[in-house]
PDB file of C-alpha atoms in Angstrom:
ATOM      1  CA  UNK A  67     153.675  27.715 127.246  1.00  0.00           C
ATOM      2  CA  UNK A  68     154.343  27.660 130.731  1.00  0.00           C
ATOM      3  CA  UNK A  69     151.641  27.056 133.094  1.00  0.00           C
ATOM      4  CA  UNK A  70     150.709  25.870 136.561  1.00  0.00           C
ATOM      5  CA  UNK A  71     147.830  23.406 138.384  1.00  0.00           C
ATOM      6  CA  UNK A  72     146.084  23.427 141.509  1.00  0.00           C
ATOM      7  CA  UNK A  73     144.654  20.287 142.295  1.00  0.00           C
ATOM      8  CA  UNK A  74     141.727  20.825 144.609  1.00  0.00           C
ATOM      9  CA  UNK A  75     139.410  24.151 144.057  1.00  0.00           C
ATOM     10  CA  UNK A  76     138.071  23.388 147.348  1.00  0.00           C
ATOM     11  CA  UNK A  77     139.757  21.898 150.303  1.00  0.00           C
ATOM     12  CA  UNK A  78     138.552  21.761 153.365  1.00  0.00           C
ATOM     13  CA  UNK A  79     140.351  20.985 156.828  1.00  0.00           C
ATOM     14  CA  UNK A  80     139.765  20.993 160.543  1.00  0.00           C
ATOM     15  CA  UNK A  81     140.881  23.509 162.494  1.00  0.00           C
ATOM     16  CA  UNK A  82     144.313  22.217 164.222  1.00  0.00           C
ATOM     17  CA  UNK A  83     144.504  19.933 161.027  1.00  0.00           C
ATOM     18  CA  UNK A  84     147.330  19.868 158.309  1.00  0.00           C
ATOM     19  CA  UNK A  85     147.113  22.266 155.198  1.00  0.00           C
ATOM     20  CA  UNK A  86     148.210  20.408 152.436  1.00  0.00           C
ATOM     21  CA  UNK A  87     147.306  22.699 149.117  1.00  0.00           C
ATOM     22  CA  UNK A  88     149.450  21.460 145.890  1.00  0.00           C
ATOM     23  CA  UNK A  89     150.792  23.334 142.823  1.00  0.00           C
ATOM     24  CA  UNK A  90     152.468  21.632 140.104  1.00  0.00           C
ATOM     25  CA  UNK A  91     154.220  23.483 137.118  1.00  0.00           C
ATOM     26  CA  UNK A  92     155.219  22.944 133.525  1.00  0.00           C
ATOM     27  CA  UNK A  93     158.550  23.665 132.975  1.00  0.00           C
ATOM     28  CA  UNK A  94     162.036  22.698 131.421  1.00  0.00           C
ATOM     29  CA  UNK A  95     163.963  25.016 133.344  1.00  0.00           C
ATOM     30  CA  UNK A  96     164.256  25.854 137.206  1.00  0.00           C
ATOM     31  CA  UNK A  97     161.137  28.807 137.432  1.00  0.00           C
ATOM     32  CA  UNK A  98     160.164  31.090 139.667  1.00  0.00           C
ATOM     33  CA  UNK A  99     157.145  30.146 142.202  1.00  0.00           C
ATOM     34  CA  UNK A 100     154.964  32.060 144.180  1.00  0.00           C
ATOM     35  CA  UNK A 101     152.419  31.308 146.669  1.00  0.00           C
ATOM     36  CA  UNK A 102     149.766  34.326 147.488  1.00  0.00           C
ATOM     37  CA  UNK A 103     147.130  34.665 149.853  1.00  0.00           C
ATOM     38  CA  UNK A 104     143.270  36.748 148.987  1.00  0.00           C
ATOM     39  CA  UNK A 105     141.534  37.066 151.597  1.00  0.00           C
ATOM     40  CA  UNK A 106     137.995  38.261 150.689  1.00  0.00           C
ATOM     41  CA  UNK A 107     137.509  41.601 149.301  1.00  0.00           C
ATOM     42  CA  UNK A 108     141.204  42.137 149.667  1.00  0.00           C
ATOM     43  CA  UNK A 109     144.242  42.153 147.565  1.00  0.00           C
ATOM     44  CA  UNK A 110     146.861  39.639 146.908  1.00  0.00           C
ATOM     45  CA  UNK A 111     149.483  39.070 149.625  1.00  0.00           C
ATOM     46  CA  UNK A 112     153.063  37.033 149.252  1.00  0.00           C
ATOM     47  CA  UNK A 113     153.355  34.328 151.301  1.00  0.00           C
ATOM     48  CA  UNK A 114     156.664  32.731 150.065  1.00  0.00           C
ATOM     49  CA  UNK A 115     158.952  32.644 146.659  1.00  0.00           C
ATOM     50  CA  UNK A 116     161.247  30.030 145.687  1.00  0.00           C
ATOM     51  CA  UNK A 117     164.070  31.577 143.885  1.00  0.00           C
ATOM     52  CA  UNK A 118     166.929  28.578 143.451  1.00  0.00           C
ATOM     53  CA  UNK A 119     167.709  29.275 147.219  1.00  0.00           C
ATOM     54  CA  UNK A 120     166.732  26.433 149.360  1.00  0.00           C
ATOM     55  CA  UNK A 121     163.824  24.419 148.243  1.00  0.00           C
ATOM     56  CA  UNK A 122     162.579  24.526 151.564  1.00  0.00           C
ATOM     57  CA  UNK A 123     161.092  27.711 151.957  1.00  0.00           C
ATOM     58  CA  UNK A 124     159.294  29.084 155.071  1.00  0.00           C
ATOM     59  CA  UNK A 125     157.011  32.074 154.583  1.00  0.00           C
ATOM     60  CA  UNK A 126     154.467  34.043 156.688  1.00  0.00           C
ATOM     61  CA  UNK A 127     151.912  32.606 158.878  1.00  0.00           C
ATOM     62  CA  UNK A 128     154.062  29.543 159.650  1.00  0.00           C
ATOM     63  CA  UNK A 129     153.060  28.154 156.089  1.00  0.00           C
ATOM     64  CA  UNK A 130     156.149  26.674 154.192  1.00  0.00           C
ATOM     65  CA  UNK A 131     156.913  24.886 150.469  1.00  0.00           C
ATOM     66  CA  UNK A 132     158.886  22.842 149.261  1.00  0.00           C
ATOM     67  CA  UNK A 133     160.543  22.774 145.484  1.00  0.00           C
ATOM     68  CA  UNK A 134     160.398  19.445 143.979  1.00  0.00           C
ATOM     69  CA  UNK A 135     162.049  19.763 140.659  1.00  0.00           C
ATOM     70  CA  UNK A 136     161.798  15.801 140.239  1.00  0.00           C
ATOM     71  CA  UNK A 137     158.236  16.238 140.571  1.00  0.00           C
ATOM     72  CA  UNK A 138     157.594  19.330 139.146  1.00  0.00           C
ATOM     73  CA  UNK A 139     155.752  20.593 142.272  1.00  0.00           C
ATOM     74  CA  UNK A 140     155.504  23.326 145.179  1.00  0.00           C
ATOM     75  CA  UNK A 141     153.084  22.124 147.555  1.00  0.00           C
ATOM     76  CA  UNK A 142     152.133  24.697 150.340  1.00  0.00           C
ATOM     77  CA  UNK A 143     151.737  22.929 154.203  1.00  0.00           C
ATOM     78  CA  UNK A 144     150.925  24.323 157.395  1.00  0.00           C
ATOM     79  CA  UNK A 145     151.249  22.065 160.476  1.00  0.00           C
ATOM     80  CA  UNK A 146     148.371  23.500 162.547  1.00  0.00           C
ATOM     81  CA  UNK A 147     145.525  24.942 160.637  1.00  0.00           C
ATOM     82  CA  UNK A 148     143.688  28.192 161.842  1.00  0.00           C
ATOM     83  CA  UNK A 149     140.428  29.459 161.340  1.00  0.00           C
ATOM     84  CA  UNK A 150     142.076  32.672 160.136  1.00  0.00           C
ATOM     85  CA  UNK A 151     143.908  31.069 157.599  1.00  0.00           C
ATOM     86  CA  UNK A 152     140.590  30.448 155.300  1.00  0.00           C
ATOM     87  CA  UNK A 153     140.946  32.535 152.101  1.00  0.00           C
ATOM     88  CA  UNK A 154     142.163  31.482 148.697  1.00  0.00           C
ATOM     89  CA  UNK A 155     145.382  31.108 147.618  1.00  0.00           C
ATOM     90  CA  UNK A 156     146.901  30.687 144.216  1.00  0.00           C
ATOM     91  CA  UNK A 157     150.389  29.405 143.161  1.00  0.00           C
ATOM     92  CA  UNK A 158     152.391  31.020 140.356  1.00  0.00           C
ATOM     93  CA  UNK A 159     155.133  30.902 138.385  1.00  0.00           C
ATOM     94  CA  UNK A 160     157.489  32.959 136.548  1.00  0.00           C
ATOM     95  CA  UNK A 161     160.176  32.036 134.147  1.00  0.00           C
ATOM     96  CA  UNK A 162     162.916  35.041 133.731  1.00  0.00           C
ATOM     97  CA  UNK A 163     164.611  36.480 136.668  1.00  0.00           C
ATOM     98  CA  UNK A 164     165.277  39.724 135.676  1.00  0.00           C
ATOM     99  CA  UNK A 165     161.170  39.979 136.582  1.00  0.00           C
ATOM    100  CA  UNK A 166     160.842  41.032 133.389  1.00  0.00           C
ATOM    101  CA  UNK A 167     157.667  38.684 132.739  1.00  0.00           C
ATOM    102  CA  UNK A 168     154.373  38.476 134.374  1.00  0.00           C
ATOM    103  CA  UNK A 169     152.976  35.968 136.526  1.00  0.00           C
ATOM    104  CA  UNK A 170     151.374  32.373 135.419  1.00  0.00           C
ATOM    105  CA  UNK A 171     148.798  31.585 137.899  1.00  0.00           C
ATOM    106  CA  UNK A 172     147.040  28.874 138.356  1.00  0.00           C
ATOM    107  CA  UNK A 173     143.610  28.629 138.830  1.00  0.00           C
ATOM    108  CA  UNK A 174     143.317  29.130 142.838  1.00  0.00           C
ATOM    109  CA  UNK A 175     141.934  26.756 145.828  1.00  0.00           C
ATOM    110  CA  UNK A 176     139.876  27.900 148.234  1.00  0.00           C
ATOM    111  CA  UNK A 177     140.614  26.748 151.807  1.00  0.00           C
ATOM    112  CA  UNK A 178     137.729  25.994 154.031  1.00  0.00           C
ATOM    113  CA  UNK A 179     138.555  25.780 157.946  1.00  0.00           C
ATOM    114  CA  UNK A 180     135.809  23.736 159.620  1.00  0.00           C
ATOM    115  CA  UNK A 181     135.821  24.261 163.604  1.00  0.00           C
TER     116      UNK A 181
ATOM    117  CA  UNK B 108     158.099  45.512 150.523  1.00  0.00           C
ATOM    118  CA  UNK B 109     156.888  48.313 147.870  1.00  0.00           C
ATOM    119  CA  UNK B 110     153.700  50.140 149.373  1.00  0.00           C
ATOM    120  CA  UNK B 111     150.983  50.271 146.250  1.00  0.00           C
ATOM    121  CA  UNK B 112     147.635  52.273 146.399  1.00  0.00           C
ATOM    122  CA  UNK B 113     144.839  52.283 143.447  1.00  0.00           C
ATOM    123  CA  UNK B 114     142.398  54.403 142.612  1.00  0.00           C
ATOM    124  CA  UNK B 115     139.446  53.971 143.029  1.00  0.00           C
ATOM    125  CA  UNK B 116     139.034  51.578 145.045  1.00  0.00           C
ATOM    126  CA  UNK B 117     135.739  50.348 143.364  1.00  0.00           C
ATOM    127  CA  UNK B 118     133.192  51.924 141.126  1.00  0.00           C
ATOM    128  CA  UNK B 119     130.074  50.908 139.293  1.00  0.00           C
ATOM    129  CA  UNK B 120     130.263  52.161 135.604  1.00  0.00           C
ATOM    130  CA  UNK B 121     127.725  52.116 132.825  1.00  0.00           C
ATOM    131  CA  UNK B 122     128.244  50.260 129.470  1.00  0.00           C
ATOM    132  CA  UNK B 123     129.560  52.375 126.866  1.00  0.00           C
ATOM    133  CA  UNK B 124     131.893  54.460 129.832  1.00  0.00           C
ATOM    134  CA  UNK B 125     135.517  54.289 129.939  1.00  0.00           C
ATOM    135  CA  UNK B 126     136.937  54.470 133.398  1.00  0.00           C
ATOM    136  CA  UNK B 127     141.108  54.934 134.235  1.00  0.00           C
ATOM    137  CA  UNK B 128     142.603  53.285 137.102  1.00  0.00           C
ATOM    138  CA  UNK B 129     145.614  54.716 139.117  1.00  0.00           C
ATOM    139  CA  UNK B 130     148.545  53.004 140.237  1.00  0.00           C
ATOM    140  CA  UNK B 131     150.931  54.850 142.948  1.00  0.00           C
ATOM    141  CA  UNK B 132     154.104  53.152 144.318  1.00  0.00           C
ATOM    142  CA  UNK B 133     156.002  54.450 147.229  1.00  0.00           C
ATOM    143  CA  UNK B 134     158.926  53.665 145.895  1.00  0.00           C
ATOM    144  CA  UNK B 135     160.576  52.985 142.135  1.00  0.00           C
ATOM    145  CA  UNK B 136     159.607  49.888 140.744  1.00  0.00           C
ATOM    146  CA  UNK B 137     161.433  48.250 137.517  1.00  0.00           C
ATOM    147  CA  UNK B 138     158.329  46.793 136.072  1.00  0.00           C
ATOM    148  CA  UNK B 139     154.732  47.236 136.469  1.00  0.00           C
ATOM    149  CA  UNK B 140     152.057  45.467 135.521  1.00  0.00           C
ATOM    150  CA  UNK B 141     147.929  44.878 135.432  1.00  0.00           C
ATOM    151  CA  UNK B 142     146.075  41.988 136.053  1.00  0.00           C
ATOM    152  CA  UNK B 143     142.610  41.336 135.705  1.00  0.00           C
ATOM    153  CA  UNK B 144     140.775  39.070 138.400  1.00  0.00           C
ATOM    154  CA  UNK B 145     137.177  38.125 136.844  1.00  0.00           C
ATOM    155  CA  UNK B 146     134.682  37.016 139.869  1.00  0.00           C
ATOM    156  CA  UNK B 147     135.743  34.031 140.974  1.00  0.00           C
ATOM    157  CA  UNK B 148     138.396  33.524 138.556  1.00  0.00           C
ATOM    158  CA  UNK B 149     142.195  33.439 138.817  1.00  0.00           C
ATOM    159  CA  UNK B 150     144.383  36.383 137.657  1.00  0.00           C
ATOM    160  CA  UNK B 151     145.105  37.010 133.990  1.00  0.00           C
ATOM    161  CA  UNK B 152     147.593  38.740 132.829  1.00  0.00           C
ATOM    162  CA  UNK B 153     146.676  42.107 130.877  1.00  0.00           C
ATOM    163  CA  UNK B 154     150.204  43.720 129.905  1.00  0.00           C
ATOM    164  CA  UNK B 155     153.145  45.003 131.081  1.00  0.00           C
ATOM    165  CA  UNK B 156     153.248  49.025 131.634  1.00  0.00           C
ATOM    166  CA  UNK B 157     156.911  50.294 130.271  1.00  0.00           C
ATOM    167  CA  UNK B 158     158.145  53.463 131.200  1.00  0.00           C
ATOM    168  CA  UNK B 159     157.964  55.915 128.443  1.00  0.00           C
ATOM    169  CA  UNK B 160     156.941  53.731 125.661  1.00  0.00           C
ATOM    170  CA  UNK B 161     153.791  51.674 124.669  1.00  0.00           C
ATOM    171  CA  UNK B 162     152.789  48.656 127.036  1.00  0.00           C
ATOM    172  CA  UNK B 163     153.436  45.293 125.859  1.00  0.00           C
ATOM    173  CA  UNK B 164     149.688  43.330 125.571  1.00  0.00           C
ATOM    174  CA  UNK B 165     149.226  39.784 125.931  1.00  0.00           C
ATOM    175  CA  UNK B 166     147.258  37.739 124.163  1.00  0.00           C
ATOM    176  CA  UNK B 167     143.885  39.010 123.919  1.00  0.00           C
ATOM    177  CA  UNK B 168     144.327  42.191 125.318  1.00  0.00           C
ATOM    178  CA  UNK B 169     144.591  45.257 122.794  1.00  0.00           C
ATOM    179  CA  UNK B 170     145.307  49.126 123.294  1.00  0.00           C
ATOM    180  CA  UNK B 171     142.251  50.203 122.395  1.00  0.00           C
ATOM    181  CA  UNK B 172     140.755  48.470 124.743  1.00  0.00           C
ATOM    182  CA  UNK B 173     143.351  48.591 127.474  1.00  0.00           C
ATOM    183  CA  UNK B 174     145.104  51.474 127.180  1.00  0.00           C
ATOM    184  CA  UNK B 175     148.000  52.034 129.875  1.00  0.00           C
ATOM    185  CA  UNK B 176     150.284  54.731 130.465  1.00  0.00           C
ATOM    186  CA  UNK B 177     153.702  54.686 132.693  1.00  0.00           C
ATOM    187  CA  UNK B 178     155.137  58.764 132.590  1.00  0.00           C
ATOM    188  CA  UNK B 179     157.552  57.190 135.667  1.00  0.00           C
ATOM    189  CA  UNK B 180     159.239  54.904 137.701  1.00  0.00           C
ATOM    190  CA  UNK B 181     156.169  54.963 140.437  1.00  0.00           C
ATOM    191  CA  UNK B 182     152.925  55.900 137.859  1.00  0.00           C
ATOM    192  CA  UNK B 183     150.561  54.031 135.816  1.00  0.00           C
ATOM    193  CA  UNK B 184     147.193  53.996 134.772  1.00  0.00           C
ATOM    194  CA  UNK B 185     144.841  51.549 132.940  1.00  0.00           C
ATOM    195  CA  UNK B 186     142.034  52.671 131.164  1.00  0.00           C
ATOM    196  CA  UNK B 187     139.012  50.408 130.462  1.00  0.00           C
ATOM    197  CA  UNK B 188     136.900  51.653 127.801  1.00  0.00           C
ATOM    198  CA  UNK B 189     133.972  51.496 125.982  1.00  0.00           C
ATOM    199  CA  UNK B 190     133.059  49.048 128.859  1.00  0.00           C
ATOM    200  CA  UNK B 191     130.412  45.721 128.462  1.00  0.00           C
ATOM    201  CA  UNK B 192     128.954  44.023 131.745  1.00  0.00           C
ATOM    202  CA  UNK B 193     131.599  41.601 130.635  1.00  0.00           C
ATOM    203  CA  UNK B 194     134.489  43.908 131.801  1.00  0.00           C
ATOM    204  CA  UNK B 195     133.271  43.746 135.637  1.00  0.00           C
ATOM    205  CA  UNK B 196     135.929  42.524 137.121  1.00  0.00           C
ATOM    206  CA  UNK B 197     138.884  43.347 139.542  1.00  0.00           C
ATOM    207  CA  UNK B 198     141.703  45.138 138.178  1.00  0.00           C
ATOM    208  CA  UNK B 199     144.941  44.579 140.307  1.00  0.00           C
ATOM    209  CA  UNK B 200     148.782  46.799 139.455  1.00  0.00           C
ATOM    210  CA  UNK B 201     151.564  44.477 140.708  1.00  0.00           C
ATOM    211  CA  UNK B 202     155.099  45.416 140.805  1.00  0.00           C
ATOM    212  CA  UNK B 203     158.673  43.973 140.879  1.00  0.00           C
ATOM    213  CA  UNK B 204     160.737  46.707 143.111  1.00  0.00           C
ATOM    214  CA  UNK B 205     164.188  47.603 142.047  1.00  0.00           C
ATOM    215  CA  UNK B 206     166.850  45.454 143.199  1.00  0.00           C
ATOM    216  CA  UNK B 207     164.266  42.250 144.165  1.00  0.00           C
ATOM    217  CA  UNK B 208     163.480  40.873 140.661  1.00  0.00           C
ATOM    218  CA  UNK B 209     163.126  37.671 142.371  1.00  0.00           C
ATOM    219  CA  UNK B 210     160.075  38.796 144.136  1.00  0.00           C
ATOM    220  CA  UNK B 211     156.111  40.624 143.197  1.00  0.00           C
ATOM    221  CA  UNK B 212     153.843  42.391 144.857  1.00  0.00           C
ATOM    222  CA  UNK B 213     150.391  43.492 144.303  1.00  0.00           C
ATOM    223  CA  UNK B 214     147.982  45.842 144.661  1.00  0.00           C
ATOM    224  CA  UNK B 215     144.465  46.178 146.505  1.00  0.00           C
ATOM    225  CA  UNK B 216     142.632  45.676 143.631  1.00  0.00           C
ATOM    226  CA  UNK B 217     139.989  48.396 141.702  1.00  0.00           C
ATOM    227  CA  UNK B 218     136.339  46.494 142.012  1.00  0.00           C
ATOM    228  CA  UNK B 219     134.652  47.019 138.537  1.00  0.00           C
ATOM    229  CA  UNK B 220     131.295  46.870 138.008  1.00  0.00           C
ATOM    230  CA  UNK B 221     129.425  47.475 134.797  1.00  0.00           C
ATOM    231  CA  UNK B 222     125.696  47.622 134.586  1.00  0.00           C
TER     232      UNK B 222
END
């Protein structure tokens, strides 16, 4: 079964400071990935895909991932943290490309910007 | 990006109450789906809402319980019913639009609470 792991539920940065969350996946074959913001009391918002396109892939908010298929991983970076950026975010994965199946998520990290 | 409204937004239900959620997209979709966020929990997965035939369930999740309905290409509903405290939880409809299978968006969210 595929699924996907956020190491870190909690990580916490200073403002100005790199974001560094990480995702890892299980997988056989090239997936799908996802990264999506929730900010509180609000729905879930895309930040970037990877979709066997580059596996550098830039997304909103000057956050960017890169697929590691050696390392089964999409880590999600930001140079410069903001305080607007704390929220949580959770990676997932999908294995068809027709988008015929749901998402895999993993379990979320919550990002903590300390001033 | 597909623009997706629910209704309601949140309510606060009593145990033993069913309660039907409403998904509208503002444009057609080729698959629709519902999630369900438990507080402070990742997203799971509830089924996938097929136009003009029975959803397909995931594990753990049974019509009875969940029953969802998809008349169109922009429509769907979730019902929750006979509802427990444990059913609190947010319910989120997430879409793949036509012609971007490679991508998924969700949502606000419905805010469930059952006393």
């Amino acid at each position: 079964a595929q699924s996907v792991t956020q190491l870190g539920s909690h990580v916490s940065v200073s403002e100005g400071a790199l974001v560094l969350l990480r995702c890892n996946y299980s997988s056989s074959v090239p997936p799908y990935l996802f990264w999506y913001v929730q900010y509180p009391n609000q729905g879930l918002q895309l930040l970037l895909k990877y979709t066997s396109a580059a596996t550098l892939v830039k997304g909103i908010n000057g956050f960017e991932a890169e697929f590691k298929k050696s390392e089964t991983s999409f880590h999600l970076t930001k140079p410069s943290a903001h305080m607007s950026d704390a929220a949580e975010y959770f990676c997932a994965v999908r294995y068809s490309g027709g988008g015929a199946d749901g998402l895999t998520f993993g379990k979320g990290t919550h990002l903590i910007i300390q001033p | 990006s597909a623009v997706i409204s629910q209704k309601p937004s949140r309510d606060i239900c009593q145990r033993g109450t069913s309660l039907t959620i409403q998904c509208q997209v503002d444009s057609q979709v080729t698959m629709m789906f519902w999630y369900r966020q438990q507080p402070g929990q990742s997203l799971t997965l509830i089924a996938t809402a097929n136009q003009g035939s029975e959803a397909t369930y995931e594990s753990g999740f049974v019509i009875d319980k969940f029953p969802i309905s998809r008349p169109n290409l922009t429509f769907s509903t979730l019902t929750v019913s006979n509802m427990s405290p444990e059913d609190s939880s947010i319910y989120l409809c997430s879409v793949v639009p036509s012609g971007r299978t490679d991508t998924q968006y969700f949502g606000p969210g419905t805010r469930l609470t059952v006393l």
